[in-house]
Every structure is written in structure tokens, then in C-alpha cells.
Coordinates of C-alpha atoms in Angstrom, one line a residue:
Chain F
X10 CA -5.1 -8.9 -25.7
X11 CA -2.3 -9.6 -22.9
X12 CA -3.3 -5.5 -21.5
X13 CA -0.5 -2.8 -21.7
X14 CA 3.4 -4.3 -21.9
X15 CA 6.0 -2.0 -20.0
X16 CA 9.2 -3.5 -21.7
X17 CA 12.1 -3.8 -20.1
X18 CA 10.5 -5.0 -16.5
X19 CA 13.4 -4.6 -14.2
X20 CA 17.2 -1.9 -15.3
X21 CA 20.5 -0.8 -13.0
X22 CA 21.8 1.7 -14.4
X23 CA 24.2 4.0 -13.1
X24 CA 24.1 7.5 -12.7
X25 CA 24.1 9.8 -15.6
X26 CA 23.9 7.1 -18.3
X27 CA 20.5 7.1 -20.7
X28 CA 17.4 4.7 -20.2
X29 CA 14.8 4.1 -21.8
X30 CA 11.3 3.1 -21.2
X31 CA 9.1 1.2 -23.3
X32 CA 4.8 1.2 -23.7
X33 CA 3.0 -0.4 -25.6
X34 CA -1.2 0.1 -24.3
X35 CA -3.6 -1.9 -24.8
X36 CA -4.9 -1.4 -29.3
X37 CA -7.6 -0.4 -29.2
X38 CA -6.4 2.9 -26.4
X39 CA -5.2 5.9 -27.8
X40 CA -5.2 7.6 -24.1
X41 CA -1.4 7.1 -22.9
X42 CA 0.3 8.1 -19.7
X43 CA 3.1 7.6 -17.5
X44 CA 3.3 7.9 -13.7
X45 CA 5.9 7.6 -11.5
X46 CA 6.2 6.1 -8.3
X47 CA 8.8 5.6 -5.2
X48 CA 7.8 3.1 -2.1
X49 CA 4.9 3.9 -0.1
X50 CA 3.4 6.7 -2.4
X51 CA 1.7 7.6 -5.0
X52 CA 1.5 6.9 -8.7
X53 CA 3.3 10.8 -9.9
X54 CA 1.5 11.9 -12.9
X55 CA 3.7 12.8 -16.1
X56 CA 2.8 13.2 -19.1
X57 CA -0.6 12.3 -21.3
X58 CA -1.3 11.4 -24.9
X59 CA -3.8 11.5 -26.7
X60 CA -2.8 9.2 -29.7
X61 CA 0.0 11.0 -30.5
X62 CA -0.1 14.4 -29.1
X63 CA 1.6 15.2 -25.6
X64 CA -2.1 16.6 -24.4
X65 CA -1.0 17.2 -21.1
X66 CA 2.9 17.1 -19.0
X67 CA 4.0 17.6 -15.1
X68 CA 6.0 20.8 -14.1
X69 CA 8.6 18.3 -12.3
X70 CA 9.8 16.9 -15.1
X71 CA 12.8 17.7 -15.9
X72 CA 14.3 19.0 -19.3
X73 CA 15.6 15.4 -19.0
X74 CA 12.6 13.5 -19.1
X75 CA 11.3 13.3 -23.2
X76 CA 8.5 11.3 -23.4
X77 CA 7.7 10.0 -27.4
X78 CA 3.9 8.0 -29.3
X79 CA 5.3 9.5 -32.8
X80 CA 2.6 7.4 -34.5
X81 CA 0.4 6.9 -31.4
X82 CA 0.4 3.3 -31.2
X83 CA 2.9 2.7 -28.4
X84 CA 5.1 5.1 -26.1
X85 CA 8.6 5.2 -25.4
X86 CA 10.0 7.0 -21.9
X87 CA 13.5 8.0 -22.1
X88 CA 15.6 9.7 -19.0
X89 CA 19.1 10.9 -19.3
X90 CA 21.6 12.3 -17.1
X91 CA 20.1 9.2 -14.7
X92 CA 20.3 10.6 -11.1
X93 CA 19.5 8.2 -8.0
X94 CA 16.8 10.6 -6.9
X95 CA 14.6 8.7 -10.8
X96 CA 14.8 5.5 -9.1
X97 CA 11.0 4.9 -8.5
X98 CA 8.8 2.9 -11.1
X99 CA 7.6 4.0 -14.0
X100 CA 4.0 2.7 -15.0
X101 CA 1.6 2.8 -18.2
X102 CA -2.0 3.3 -18.0
X103 CA -3.8 3.2 -21.1
X104 CA -8.1 4.2 -21.7
X105 CA -9.7 4.3 -25.0
X106 CA -11.9 8.5 -26.0
X107 CA -15.3 8.1 -25.0
X108 CA -15.5 5.2 -23.2
X109 CA -15.0 5.8 -18.9
X110 CA -12.5 6.2 -18.9
X111 CA -10.5 3.3 -17.3
X112 CA -7.2 3.6 -16.3
X113 CA -6.0 0.1 -17.3
X114 CA -2.2 0.0 -16.3
X115 CA 1.0 -2.2 -17.1
X116 CA 3.3 -4.1 -14.2
X117 CA 5.6 -0.3 -14.1
X118 CA 9.7 -0.5 -14.8
X119 CA 11.1 -0.6 -12.3
X120 CA 15.3 1.6 -11.8
X121 CA 17.7 1.9 -10.4
X122 CA 20.2 4.2 -10.3
X123 CA 23.6 3.7 -9.0
Chain L
X22 CA -3.7 22.9 -5.8
X23 CA -5.5 20.1 -6.1
X24 CA -4.4 17.7 -3.7
X25 CA -5.5 13.6 -2.7
X26 CA -5.7 13.0 0.8
X27 CA -5.9 8.9 1.6
X28 CA -7.1 8.4 5.7
X29 CA -5.7 6.0 7.4
X30 CA -2.7 4.8 5.7
X31 CA -3.0 1.8 6.4
X32 CA -5.4 -0.6 8.3
X33 CA -5.3 -4.4 10.3
X34 CA -8.8 -6.0 10.1
X35 CA -10.7 -9.6 11.1
X36 CA -11.6 -11.6 8.4
X37 CA -15.5 -11.3 8.4
X38 CA -15.3 -7.0 8.7
X39 CA -16.5 -5.1 7.4
X40 CA -14.5 -2.4 6.3
X41 CA -14.4 1.5 5.2
X42 CA -11.7 3.5 3.1
X43 CA -11.8 7.1 3.1
X44 CA -10.6 10.0 0.0
X45 CA -11.2 13.7 0.9
X46 CA -10.2 15.8 -2.5
X47 CA -10.0 19.9 -2.6
X48 CA -12.6 21.4 -5.6
X49 CA -15.3 19.5 -6.1
X50 CA -14.8 20.3 -9.0
X51 CA -13.3 17.0 -10.6
X52 CA -14.6 15.1 -13.4
X53 CA -14.3 11.4 -11.9
X54 CA -12.9 9.5 -9.6
X55 CA -10.9 6.2 -9.4
X56 CA -10.6 3.4 -6.5
X57 CA -7.7 1.0 -7.9
X58 CA -6.3 -1.6 -6.3
X59 CA -1.7 -2.8 -5.9
X60 CA -0.6 -5.7 -4.6
X61 CA 3.5 -5.5 -3.4
X62 CA 5.7 -4.6 -6.1
X63 CA 2.6 -4.4 -8.3
X64 CA 1.4 -2.3 -11.5
X65 CA -3.2 -0.7 -10.4
X66 CA -5.6 -2.2 -11.0
X67 CA -8.6 -0.2 -11.7
X68 CA -12.1 -1.0 -9.2
X69 CA -14.3 1.2 -9.4
X70 CA -14.8 5.2 -11.8
X71 CA -17.6 7.2 -10.2
X72 CA -18.2 10.0 -13.2
X73 CA -19.1 12.9 -11.5
X74 CA -23.1 12.9 -11.9
X75 CA -23.2 9.9 -9.9
X76 CA -23.7 9.0 -6.1
X77 CA -22.2 5.4 -5.8
X78 CA -21.3 2.7 -8.1
X79 CA -21.2 -1.6 -6.8
X80 CA -18.9 -4.5 -8.2
X81 CA -19.0 -7.6 -6.0
X82 CA -18.4 -6.7 -2.6
X83 CA -17.8 -3.2 -3.3
X84 CA -19.6 0.0 -3.2
X85 CA -17.4 3.4 -3.8
X86 CA -19.6 6.7 -3.1
X87 CA -19.1 10.1 -3.5
X88 CA -20.3 13.1 -2.3
X89 CA -18.6 16.1 -4.1
X90 CA -19.8 18.6 -1.8
X91 CA -17.7 17.8 0.7
X92 CA -14.6 16.8 -1.4
X93 CA -15.4 12.7 -0.3
X94 CA -15.3 9.5 -1.1
X95 CA -15.4 6.3 0.4
X96 CA -14.9 2.5 -0.4
X97 CA -16.9 -0.5 1.2
X98 CA -16.0 -4.0 1.4
X99 CA -18.1 -6.1 2.7
X100 CA -17.3 -9.4 3.6
X101 CA -12.9 -8.9 4.2
X102 CA -11.0 -11.6 3.4
X103 CA -7.8 -12.5 3.2
X104 CA -6.6 -11.9 0.1
X105 CA -8.0 -9.0 0.4
X106 CA -4.7 -7.2 1.9
X107 CA -3.0 -4.7 -0.9
X108 CA -3.6 -1.5 -0.9
X109 CA -6.2 0.6 -2.1
X110 CA -5.5 4.1 -4.0
X111 CA -8.4 6.2 -5.2
X112 CA -7.1 9.2 -7.6
X113 CA -9.0 12.3 -9.3
X114 CA -9.6 13.7 -12.2
X115 CA -10.6 17.3 -12.6
X116 CA -12.3 19.2 -14.8
X117 CA -9.8 20.5 -17.5
X118 CA -7.1 17.7 -16.8
X119 CA -6.2 14.7 -18.7
X120 CA -4.4 13.7 -15.3
X121 CA -5.4 12.0 -12.7
X122 CA -4.0 12.8 -8.7
X123 CA -3.7 10.0 -6.2
X124 CA -3.9 9.4 -3.1
X125 CA -0.7 7.9 -1.0
X126 CA -2.7 4.9 0.3
X127 CA -4.2 2.7 2.7
X128 CA -2.6 -0.5 3.0
X129 CA -5.6 -3.2 3.7
X130 CA -3.9 -5.4 5.9
X131 CA -7.5 -8.7 6.9
X132 CA -6.2 -11.1 9.1
X133 CA -7.6 -14.6 8.3

């Protein structure tokens, strides 16, 4: 197992375009988190999945953001009609239910909106 | 409102010094607390996790303590090394929620 994988690592897009990020968690992990981090700040919570169920979602998420985890394995985060304020590092983390809930983070997907 | 605060924002120490990083949180009804390390441009690496029923956890030169009643956790780093230079983040999960709320981190630089 190579840990949590995120793709793409870097994405540059023009304002108004849609972007999608993918996260592949550690195979036996059924908990999956998405966070957003801007320079000099701590990660900001976006959403949480347990298996395929989205159990918690930040109120900061507007209707332009959506996340899915259709089979309880990989997850996608889509941002529609991107704005310059969406430029950030998007981080995915996974953990297992029943364990100590130690989060394992991926390397992140850096989004730049021009 | 549930918040996590880390002070200082930045710290520079000579190699070999023992140091303490601070994390404070509102609302003592926490589920657990984790300390992470983040290197520039990279993801986060979990260092220590403390359950709400525990007072401290140790891993090598790192020791994390938890005082729920005062809303504080400290990360103690013994005999610091230049390789310890990174940003250290504290994250808290409260009861009744799955999310972790992060502080803004302490940027540590250990000088050789």
C-alpha cells in the first residue's frame, strides 16, 4: 500500500472552468476527509465520508462544491465555475473506523485559478 | 464556537534545545486531539494522537500532553535537530462530530 494518493498534483485553470480532484485512500480505511489549505493557514474542513455515506459537510461549502464516494473506495471533489478564491491546496485524508482514528493525509492537489 | 489556537506562530531555536509548542481549544468536550507535522509544500504527517481519556502520549523524542479542563495541549520536543524544522499543527475532534478543526500551526526552525 502506497498511502493516500491524490490526482492531479497540480491543476491550473481559468476562472469559470470546472475542476475535479480524485483521492484514493488506504485500502482498508473506510473514513475519508477532504480539507482545503491556503498559505499560512491550517487545513479547513470540507467534508467527511464513512464508506459511501457523506456524514458531515462544512457550511463553508457552497453549491459549487460537491464530493462523492460512490463505492466507498475512491472519492472525487468537484468545483464548478471556479473563482480565484478557490486557489488552494486540496488535501484528502483517510482513517479506519474502530482504530485510533489516526489520519493519514495525501500529498494534496494544488489548484491555481487564473 | 469551537476553535483551536496555536501560539507562537513561529519559533527559532538552536540545535539541541528542548522546546514546547502550545495548543489551546475552546470547549472541553473533546473526543481526541492529534498533532501533525507539515513540511513546505507537502501533506501532513501524524505525530501523536491523544484520546480524551488520556493525559499524554510519547513517541521517541516527542511527548504530547492533554489537559481538557484547561483546554490545552502541549507538544514537547526533546533535543531538537535541524530535521525537526517544519510546521507543527494541532487538530481537535469534539464529541458529536467527525471533523477535525486545525490550528494555524507553529512554524519551527532549528538552527544548526
